[in-house]
Coordinates of C-alpha atoms and ligand atoms in Angstrom, one line a residue:
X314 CA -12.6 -9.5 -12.9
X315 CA -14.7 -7.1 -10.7
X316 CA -17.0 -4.4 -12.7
X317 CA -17.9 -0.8 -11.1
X318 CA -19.7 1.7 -12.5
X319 CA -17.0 4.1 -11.4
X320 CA -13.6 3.8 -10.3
X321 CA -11.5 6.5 -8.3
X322 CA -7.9 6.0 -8.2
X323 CA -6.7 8.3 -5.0
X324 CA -8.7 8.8 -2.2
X325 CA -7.9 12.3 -1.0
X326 CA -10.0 15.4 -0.7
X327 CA -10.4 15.1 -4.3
X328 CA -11.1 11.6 -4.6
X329 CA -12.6 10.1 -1.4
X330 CA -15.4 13.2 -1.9
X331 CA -15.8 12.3 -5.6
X332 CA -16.6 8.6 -4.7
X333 CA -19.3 9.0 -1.9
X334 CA -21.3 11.7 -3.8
X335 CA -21.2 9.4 -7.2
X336 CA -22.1 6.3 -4.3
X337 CA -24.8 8.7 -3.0
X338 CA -26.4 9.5 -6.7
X339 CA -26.9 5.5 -7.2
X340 CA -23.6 4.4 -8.6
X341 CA -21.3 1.2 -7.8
X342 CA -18.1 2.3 -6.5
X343 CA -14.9 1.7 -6.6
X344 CA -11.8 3.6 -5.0
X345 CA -8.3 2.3 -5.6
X346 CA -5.4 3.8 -2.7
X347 CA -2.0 2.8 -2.2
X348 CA -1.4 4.4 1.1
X349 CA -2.3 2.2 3.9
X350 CA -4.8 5.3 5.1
X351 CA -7.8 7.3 3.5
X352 CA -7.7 10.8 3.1
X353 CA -4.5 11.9 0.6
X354 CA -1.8 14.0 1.1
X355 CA -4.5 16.1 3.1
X356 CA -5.4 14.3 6.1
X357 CA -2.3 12.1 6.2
X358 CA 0.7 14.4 5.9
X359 CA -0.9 17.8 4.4
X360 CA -3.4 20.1 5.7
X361 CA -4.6 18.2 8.9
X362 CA -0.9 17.2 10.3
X363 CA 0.1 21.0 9.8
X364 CA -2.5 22.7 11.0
X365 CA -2.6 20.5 14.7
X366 CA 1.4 21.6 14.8
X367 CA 0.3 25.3 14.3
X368 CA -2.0 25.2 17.2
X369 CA -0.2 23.5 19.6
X370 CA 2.9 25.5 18.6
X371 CA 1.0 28.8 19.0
X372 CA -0.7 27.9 21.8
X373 CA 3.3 27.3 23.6
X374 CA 4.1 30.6 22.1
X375 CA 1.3 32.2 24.0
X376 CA 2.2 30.4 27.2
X377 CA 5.4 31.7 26.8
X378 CA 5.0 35.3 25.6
X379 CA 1.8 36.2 25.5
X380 CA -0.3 34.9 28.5
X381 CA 1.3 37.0 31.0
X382 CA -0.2 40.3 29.7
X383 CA -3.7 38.7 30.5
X384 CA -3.0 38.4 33.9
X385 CA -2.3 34.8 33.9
X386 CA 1.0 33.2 35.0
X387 CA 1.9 30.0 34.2
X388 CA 5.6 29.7 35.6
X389 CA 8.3 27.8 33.6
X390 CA 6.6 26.4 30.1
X391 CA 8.4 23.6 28.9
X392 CA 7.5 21.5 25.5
X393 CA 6.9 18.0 25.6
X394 CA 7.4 17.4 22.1
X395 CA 6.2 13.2 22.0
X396 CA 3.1 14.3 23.9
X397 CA 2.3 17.1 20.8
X398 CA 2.9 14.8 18.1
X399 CA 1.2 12.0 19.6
X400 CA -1.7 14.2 19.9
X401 CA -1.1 15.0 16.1
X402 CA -1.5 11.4 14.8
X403 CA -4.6 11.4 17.0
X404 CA -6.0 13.4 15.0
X405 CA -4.8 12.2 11.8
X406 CA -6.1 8.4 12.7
X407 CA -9.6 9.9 13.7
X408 CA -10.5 11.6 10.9
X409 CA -8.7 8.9 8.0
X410 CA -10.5 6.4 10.2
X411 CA -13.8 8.8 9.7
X412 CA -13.6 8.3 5.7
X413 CA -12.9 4.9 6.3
X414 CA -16.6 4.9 7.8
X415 CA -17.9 7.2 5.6
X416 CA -17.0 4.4 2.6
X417 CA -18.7 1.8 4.2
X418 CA -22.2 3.7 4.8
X419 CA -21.9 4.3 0.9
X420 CA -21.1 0.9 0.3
X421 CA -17.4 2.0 -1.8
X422 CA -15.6 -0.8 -2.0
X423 CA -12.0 0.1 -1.1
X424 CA -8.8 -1.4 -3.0
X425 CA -5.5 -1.4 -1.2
X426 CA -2.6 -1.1 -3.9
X427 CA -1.6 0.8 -6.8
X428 CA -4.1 1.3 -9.4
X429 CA -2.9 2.1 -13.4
X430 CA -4.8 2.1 -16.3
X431 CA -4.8 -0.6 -18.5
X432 CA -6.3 0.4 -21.6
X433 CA -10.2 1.5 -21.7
X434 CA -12.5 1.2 -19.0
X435 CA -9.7 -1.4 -17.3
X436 CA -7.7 -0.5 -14.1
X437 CA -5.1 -2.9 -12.8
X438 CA -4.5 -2.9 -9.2
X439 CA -1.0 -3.7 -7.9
X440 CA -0.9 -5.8 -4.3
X441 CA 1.7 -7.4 -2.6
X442 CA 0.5 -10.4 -3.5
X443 CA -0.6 -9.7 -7.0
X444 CA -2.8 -7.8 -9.0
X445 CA -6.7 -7.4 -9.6
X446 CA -7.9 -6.5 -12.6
X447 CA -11.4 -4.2 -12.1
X448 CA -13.3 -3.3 -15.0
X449 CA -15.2 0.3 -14.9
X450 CA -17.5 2.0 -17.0
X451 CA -15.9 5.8 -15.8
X452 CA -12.7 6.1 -13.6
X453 CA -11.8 9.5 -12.0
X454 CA -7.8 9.9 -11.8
X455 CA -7.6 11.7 -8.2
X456 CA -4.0 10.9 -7.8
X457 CA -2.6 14.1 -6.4
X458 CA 0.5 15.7 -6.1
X459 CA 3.8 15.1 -4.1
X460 CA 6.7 18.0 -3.6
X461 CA 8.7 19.1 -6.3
X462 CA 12.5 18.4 -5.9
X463 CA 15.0 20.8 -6.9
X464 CA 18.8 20.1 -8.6
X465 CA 21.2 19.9 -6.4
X466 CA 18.9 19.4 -3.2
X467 CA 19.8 15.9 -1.8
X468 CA 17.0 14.8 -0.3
X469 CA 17.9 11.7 2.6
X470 CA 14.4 11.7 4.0
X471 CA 15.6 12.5 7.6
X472 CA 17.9 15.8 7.9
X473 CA 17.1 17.2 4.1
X474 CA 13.5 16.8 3.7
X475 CA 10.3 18.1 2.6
X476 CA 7.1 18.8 4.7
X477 CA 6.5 15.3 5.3
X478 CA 9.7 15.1 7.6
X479 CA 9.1 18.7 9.0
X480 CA 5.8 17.3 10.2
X481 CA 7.7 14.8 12.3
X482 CA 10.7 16.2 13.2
X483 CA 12.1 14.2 16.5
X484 CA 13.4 17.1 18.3
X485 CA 13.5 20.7 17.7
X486 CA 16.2 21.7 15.1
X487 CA 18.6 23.9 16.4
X488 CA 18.8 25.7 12.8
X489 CA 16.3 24.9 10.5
X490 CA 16.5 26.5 6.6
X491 CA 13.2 26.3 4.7
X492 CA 13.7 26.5 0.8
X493 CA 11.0 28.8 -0.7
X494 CA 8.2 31.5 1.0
X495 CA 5.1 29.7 -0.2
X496 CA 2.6 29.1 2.5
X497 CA 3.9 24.9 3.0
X498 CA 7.3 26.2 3.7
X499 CA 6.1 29.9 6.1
X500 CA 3.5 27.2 8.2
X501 CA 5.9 24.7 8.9
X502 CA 8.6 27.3 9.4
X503 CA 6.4 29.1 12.0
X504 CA 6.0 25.9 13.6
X505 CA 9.7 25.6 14.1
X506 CA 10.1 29.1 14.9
X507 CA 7.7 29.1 17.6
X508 CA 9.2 25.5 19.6
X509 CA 12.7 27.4 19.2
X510 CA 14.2 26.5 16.5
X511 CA 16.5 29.3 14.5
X512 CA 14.5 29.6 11.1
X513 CA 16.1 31.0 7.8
X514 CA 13.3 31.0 4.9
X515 CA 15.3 31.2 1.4
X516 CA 13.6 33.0 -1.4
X517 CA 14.1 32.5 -5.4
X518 CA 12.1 36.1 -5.5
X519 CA 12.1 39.3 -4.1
X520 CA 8.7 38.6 -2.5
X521 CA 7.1 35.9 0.1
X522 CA 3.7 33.9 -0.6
X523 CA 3.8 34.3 -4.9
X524 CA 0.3 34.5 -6.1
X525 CA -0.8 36.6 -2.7
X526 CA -1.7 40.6 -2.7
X527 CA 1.7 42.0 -2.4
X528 CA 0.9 44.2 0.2
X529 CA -0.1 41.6 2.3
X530 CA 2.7 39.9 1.9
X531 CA 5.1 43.0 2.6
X532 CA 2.7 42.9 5.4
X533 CA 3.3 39.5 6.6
X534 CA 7.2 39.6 6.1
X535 CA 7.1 42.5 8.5
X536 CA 5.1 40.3 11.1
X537 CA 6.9 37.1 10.8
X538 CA 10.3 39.0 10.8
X539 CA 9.4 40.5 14.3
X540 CA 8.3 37.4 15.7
X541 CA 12.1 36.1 14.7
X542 CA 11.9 34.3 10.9
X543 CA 14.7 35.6 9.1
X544 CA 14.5 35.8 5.3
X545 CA 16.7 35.7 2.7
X546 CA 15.0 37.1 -0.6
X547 CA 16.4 37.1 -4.2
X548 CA 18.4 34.0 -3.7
X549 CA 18.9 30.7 -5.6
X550 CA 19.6 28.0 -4.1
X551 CA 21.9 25.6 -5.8
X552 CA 22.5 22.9 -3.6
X553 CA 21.6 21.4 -0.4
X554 CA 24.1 18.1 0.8
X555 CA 25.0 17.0 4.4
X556 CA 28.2 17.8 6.1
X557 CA 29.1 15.6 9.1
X558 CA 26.5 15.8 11.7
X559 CA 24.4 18.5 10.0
X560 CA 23.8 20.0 6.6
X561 CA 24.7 22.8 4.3
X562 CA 23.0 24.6 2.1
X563 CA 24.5 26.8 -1.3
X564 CA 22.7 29.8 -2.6
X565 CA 23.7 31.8 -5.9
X566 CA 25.6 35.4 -5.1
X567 CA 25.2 34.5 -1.3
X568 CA 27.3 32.8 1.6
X569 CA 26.7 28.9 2.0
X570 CA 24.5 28.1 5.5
X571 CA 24.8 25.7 7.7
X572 CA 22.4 24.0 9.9
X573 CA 21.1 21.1 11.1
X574 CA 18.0 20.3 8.9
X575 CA 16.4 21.7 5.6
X576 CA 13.3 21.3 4.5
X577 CA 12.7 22.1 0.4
X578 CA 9.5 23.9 -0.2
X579 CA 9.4 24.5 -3.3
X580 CA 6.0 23.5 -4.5
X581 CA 4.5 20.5 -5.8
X582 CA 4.3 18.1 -8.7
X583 CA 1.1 16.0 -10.2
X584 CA 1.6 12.5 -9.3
X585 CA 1.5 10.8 -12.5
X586 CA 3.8 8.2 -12.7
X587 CA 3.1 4.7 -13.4
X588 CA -0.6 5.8 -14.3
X589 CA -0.4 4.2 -18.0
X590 CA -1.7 7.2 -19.1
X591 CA 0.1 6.1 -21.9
X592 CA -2.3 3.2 -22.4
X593 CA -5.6 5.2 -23.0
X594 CA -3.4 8.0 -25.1
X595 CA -3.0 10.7 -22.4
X596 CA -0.4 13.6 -22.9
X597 CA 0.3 15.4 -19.7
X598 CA 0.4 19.6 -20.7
X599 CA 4.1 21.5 -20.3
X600 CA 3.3 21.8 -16.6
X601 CA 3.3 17.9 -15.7
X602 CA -0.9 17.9 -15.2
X603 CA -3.4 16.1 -17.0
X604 CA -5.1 18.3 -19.2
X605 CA -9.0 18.5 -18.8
X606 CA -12.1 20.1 -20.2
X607 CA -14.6 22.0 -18.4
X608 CA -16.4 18.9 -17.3
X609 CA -13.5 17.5 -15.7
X610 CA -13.1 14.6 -19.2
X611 CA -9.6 13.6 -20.1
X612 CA -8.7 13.3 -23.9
X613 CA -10.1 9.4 -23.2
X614 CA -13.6 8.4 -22.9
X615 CA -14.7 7.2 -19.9
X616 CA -11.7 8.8 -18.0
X617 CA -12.1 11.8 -15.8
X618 CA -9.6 14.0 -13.6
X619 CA -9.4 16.0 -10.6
X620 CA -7.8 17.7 -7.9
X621 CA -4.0 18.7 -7.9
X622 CA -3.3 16.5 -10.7
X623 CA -5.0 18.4 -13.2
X624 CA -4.1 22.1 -13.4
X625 CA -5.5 24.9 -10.8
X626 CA -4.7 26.1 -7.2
X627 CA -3.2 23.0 -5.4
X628 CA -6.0 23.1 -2.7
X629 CA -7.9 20.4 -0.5
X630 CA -11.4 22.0 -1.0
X631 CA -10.2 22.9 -4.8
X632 CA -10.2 19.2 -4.9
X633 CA -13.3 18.5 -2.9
X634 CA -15.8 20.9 -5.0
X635 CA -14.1 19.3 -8.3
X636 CA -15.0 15.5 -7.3
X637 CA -18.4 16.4 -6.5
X638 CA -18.7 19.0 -10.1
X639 CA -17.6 15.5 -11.5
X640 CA -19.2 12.9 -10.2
X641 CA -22.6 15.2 -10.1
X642 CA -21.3 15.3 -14.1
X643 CA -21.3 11.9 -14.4
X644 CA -24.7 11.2 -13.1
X645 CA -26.8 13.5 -13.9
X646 CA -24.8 15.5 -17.0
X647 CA -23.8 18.8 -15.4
X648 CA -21.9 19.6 -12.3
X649 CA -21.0 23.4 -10.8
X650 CA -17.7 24.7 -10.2
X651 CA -16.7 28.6 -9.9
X652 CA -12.8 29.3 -10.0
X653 CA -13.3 32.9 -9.0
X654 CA -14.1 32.1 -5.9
X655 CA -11.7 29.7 -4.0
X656 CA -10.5 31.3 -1.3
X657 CA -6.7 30.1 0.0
X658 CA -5.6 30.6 3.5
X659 CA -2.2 30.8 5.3
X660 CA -2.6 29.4 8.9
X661 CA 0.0 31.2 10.4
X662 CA -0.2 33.8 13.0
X663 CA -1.5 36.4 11.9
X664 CA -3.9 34.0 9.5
X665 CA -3.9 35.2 5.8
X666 CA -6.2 34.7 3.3
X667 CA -7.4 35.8 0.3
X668 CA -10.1 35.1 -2.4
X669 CA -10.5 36.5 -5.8
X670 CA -8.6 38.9 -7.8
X671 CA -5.6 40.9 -6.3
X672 CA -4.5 44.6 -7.1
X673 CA -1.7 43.7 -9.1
X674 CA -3.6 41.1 -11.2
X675 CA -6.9 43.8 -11.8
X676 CA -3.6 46.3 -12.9
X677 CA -2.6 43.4 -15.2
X678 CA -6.1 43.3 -16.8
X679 CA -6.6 47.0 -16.9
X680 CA -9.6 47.0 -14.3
X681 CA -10.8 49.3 -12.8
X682 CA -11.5 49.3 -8.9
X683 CA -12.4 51.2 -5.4
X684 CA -10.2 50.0 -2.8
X685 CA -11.3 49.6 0.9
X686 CA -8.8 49.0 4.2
X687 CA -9.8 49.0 7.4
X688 CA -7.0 48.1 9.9
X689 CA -7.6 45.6 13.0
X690 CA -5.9 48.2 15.1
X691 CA -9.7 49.9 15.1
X692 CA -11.0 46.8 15.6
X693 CA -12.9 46.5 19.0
X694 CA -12.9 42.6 18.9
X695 CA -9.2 42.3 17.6
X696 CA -8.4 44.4 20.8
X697 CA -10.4 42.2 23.1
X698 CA -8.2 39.4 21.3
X699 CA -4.9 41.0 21.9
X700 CA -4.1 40.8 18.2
X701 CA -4.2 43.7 15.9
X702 CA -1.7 43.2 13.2
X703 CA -3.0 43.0 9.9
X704 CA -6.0 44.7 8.2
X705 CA -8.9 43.4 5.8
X706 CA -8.5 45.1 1.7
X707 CA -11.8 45.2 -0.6
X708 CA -11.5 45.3 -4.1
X709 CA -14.5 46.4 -6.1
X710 CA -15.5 47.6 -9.7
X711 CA -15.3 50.9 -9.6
X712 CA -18.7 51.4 -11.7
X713 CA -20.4 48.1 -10.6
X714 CA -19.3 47.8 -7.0
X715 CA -19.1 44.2 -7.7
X716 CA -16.4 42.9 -5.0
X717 CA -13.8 41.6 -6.9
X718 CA -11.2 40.4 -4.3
X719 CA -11.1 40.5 -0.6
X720 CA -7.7 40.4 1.4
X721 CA -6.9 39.2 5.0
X722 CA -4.0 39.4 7.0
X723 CA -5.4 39.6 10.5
X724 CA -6.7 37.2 13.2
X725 CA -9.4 34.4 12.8
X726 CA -8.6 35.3 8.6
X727 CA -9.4 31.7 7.5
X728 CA -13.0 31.7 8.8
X729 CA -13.8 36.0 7.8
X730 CA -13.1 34.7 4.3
X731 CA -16.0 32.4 4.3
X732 CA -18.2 35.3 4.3
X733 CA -16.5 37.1 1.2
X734 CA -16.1 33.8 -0.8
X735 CA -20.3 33.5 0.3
X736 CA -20.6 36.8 -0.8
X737 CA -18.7 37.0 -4.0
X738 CA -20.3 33.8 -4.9
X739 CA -23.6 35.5 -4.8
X740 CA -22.6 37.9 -6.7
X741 CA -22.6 41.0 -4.1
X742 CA -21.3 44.2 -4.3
X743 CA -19.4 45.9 -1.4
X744 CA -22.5 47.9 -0.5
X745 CA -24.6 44.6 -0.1
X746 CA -22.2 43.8 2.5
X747 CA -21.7 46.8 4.0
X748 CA -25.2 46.8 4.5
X749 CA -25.8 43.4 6.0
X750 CA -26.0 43.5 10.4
X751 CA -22.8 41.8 11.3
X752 CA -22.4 41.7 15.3
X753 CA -20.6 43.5 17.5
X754 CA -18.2 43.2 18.3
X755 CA -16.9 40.2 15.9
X756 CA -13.8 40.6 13.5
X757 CA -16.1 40.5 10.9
X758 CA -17.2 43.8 11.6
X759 CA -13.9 44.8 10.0
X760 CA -15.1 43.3 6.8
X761 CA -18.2 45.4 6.6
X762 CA -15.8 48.4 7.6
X763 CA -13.5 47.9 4.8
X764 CA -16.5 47.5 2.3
X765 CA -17.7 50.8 3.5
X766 CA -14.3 52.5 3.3
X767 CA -13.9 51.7 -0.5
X768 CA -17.2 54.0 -1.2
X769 CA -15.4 58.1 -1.0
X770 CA -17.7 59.2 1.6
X771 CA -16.9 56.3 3.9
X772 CA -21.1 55.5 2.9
X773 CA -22.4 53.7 0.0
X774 CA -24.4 55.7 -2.5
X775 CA -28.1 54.6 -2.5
X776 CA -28.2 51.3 -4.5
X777 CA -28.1 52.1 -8.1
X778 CA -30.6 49.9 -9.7
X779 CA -28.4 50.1 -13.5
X780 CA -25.4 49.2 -12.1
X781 CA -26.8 46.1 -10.1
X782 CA -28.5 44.6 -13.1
X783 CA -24.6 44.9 -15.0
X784 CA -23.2 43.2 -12.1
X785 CA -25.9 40.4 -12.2
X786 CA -25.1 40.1 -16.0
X787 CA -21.4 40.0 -15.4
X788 CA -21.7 37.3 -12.9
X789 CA -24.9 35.3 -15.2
X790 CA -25.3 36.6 -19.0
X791 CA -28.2 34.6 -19.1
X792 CA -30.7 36.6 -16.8
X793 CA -33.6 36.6 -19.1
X794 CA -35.9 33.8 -17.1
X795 CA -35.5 35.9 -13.7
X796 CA -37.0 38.7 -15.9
X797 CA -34.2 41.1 -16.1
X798 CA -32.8 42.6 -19.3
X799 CA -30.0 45.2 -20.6
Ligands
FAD764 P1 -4.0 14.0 -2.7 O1 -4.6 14.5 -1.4 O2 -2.6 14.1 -2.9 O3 -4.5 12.4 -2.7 C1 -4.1 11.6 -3.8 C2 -4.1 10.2 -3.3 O4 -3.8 9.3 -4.4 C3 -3.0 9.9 -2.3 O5 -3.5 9.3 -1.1 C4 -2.0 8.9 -3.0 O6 -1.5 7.9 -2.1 C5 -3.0 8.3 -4.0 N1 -2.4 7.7 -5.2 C6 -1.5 8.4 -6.0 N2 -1.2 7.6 -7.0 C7 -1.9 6.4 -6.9 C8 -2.0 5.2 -7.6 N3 -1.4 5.0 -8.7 N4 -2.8 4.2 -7.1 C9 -3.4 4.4 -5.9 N5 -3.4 5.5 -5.2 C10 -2.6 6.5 -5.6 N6 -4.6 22.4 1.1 C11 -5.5 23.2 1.7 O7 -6.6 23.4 1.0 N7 -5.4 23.7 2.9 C12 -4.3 23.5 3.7 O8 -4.2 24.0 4.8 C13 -3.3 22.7 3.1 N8 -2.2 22.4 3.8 C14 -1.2 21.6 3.3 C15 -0.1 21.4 4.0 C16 0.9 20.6 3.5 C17 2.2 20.3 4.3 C18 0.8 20.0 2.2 C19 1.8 19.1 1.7 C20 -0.4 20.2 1.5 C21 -1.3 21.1 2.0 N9 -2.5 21.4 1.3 C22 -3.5 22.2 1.8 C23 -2.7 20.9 -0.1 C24 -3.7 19.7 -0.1 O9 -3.2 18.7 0.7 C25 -3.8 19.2 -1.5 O10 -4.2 20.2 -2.4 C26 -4.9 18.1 -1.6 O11 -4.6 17.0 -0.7 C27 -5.1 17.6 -3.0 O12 -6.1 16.6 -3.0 P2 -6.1 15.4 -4.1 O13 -7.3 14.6 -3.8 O14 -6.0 16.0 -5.5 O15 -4.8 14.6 -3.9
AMP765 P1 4.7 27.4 -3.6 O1 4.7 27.0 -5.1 O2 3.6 28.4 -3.2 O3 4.7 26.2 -2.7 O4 6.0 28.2 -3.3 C1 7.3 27.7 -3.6 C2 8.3 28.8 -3.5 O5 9.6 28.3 -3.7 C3 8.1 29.9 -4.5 O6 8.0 31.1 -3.9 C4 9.4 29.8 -5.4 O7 9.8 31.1 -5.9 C5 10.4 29.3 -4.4 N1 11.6 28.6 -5.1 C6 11.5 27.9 -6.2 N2 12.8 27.5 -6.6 C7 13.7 28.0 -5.6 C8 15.1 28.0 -5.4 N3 15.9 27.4 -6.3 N4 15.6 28.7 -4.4 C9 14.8 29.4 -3.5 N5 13.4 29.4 -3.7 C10 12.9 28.8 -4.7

């Protein structure tokens, strides 16, 4: 029997982090993965797999729609769809190959197989050609999620699928329906949209992208509508089956579709089967995750969880902060994690992204707030780009100017909301950032813009000294050792 001080069952962004910073602070390490690859759901057939797709479809959009107004002509633009997804698994095999090397220089000795728990502090490991028993003084469950299936959906892994087949399509569907408007189901949509495929998105609610600013995502419905999505909002599906060569989909109070593949979106479900959870007395809560306290500990000693498997956004860098709050709270007995400031990004085109509270949720809690918009349209740098849909919304306390949630739909929005999250982290109000240089002429001028439109005369008062202490009290209520008090 082989004895770690800890071992991490799932090495995705959650886990594979988790192990080389507990490696790093001085601790043998184990990681247990049943996929023949590193990296999770993430860098196998996630976030890495979808975002190549999105640039090389957008970049044949532009060839084909958008090039000419620069000048450029490129003649006929045809798709060579091998040569694209070739270039995806490139990708995919350099970076899974990159944590592979990233394990050896931290000396985390990797397990191929299925891992369960077998009782305290025992994990067994199942192979093809056996099992290993390792024993561990901590193990991290990092197990992930996978999609969530939906009655009456038949999924055959080829024409009804989830985003693991839309990543790999063979050739482009001719009609393609996507099953829910979160962002897995709009990016991979887009993709199809843009290589020509006819794309109908089917809604449960009346809105697209749940748990967005709503009017970003009127916003975005508007866009992806012109470039040629078509939605169907309000409706139910009931089932999705083949018929002959192609498929057919059933929605409540709405004609049946056909088409020739469908791809359920529907969100995603903690992997947790087969864990023997049962063995160490762990109760999954009434949404499928394993419950945890703020230090990450399961209801057994010893046993820690993180990542999509316990409850939060499902989110790679979620994940990734989590494994190194835990392992950091393994070692050394305390580890940092803020949940008001994940940010969450759609990578379609227009990007959106968001971190921090939306309007409708500072309604809900009876907050209030300033609100700042400043459109791309009045954007030198979004001109220069050729894209101006979209805007940037600040949302601050309307007596602390604390920014409390920051909204993007506009180009480049993934990487502008690096500097809110920063921000927000710090604690700033929408004056400190409207006050900071930002160059010209960047998109993130438009950030500073809309920080300076929330204040009435399109200026910041002077900084009032009362309300920044409250904000710094609001954000620390232990100030006392800096020397500040009420
Ligand atoms: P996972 O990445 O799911 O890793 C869990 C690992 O555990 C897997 O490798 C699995 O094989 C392994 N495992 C499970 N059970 C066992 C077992 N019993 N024994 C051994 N191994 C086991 N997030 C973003 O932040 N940005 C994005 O752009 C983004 N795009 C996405 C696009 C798609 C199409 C999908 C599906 C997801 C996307 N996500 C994105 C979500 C992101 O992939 C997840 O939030 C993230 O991977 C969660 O990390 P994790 O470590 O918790 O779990
Ligand atoms: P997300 O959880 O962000 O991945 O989004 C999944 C989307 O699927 C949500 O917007 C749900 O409302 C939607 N959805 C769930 N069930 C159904 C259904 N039966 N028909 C259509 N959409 C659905």
């Amino acid at each position: 029997m082989e004895t770690h001080d800890l071992v991490v069952i799932g090495a995705g962004p959650g886990g594979y982090v988790a192990a080389i910073r507990a490696a790093q602070l001085g601790l043998n390490v184990a990681c247990v993965e049943q996929a023949p690859a590193l990296g999770g759901t993430c860098l196998r057939i996630g976030c890495i797999p979808s975002k190549v797709l999105l640039e090389s479809s957008e970049r044949f959009r532009e060839a084909r729609l958008t090039l000419a107004q620069h000048g450029i002509r490129v003649g006929s633009v045809e798709l060579d769809l091998p040569t694209l997804m070739k270039r995806k698994e490139t990708v995919v095999q350099t970076l899974t190959k990159g944590v592979e090397g990233l394990f050896r220089k931290n000396k985390i000795t990797r397990y191929a197989g299925r891992g369960r728990l077998d009782g305290s502090g025992r994990v067994t490991v199942s192979q093809s050609n056996g099992a290993l028993e390792l024993q561990a003084k901590h193990v991290i469950i990092a197990t992930g999620s996978r999609p969530a299936l939906l009655d009456g959906v038949e999924l055959d892994g080829d024409r009804i699928g989830t985003s693991t087949e839309a990543l790999a399509y063979p050739e482009v569907p001719k009609h393609l329906v996507v099953i829910g408007a979160g962002y897995i189901g709009l990016e991979l949509g887009c993709v199809w949209q843009r290589l020509g495929a006819k794309v109908t998105v089917l809604e449960f609610l009346d809105r697209i992208l749940p748990g967005m600013d709503d009017e970003v995502a009127a916003d975005a419905q508007k866009i992806f509508t012109k470039q040629g999505l078509q939605f169907r909002l309000g409706c139910r599906v009931t089932a999705a089956k083949r018929q002959g060569d192609g498929c057919v989909v059933e929605s409540e109070g709405a004609p049946s579709l056909e088409c020739d593949r469908v791809m359920l979106a529907v969100g995603r479900t903690a992997h947790t089967e087969g864990l023997g959870l049962d063995s160490i007395g762990i109760q999954l809560n009434e949404k499928g995750r394993i419950p945890v306290n703020d230090r990450f500990e399961t209801s057994a000693a010893g046993v820690f969880a993180i990542g999509d498997v316990i409850g939060g956004a499902m989110l790679a860098h979620k994940a990734e902060e989590e494994g190194v709050a835990c392992a950091e709270g393994i070692v050394t007995g305390h580890g940092h994690m803020n949940y008001d400031t994940i940010p969450a990004v759609v990578f379609t085109h227009p990007e959106i992204a968001s971190v921090g509270k939306t309007e409708s949720q500072l309604q809900q809690e009876k907050v209030e707030y300033r609100k700042g918009i400043f459109p791309f349209l009045a954007s030198g740098r979004a001109r220069t780009l050729g894209t101006t849909d979209g805007k940037i919304k600040v949302l601050a306390d309307a007596k602390t100017d604390r920014v409390l949630g920051v909204h993007i739909i506009g180009p480049q929005a993934g990487e502008l909301i690096a500097e809110a999250a920063t921000a927000m982290s710090f604690g700033a109000s929408s004056e400190d950032i409207a006050r900071c240089c930002h160059a010209h002429p960047t998109l993130a001028e438009a950030l500073k813009e809309a920080d300076l439109a929330g204040h009435d005369s399109g200026r910041p008062a002077y900084c009032d000294h009362e309300n920044a202490v409250d904000r710094w009290f609001a954000v620390d209520p232990d100030l006392q050792p800096h020397g500040l008090r009420r």
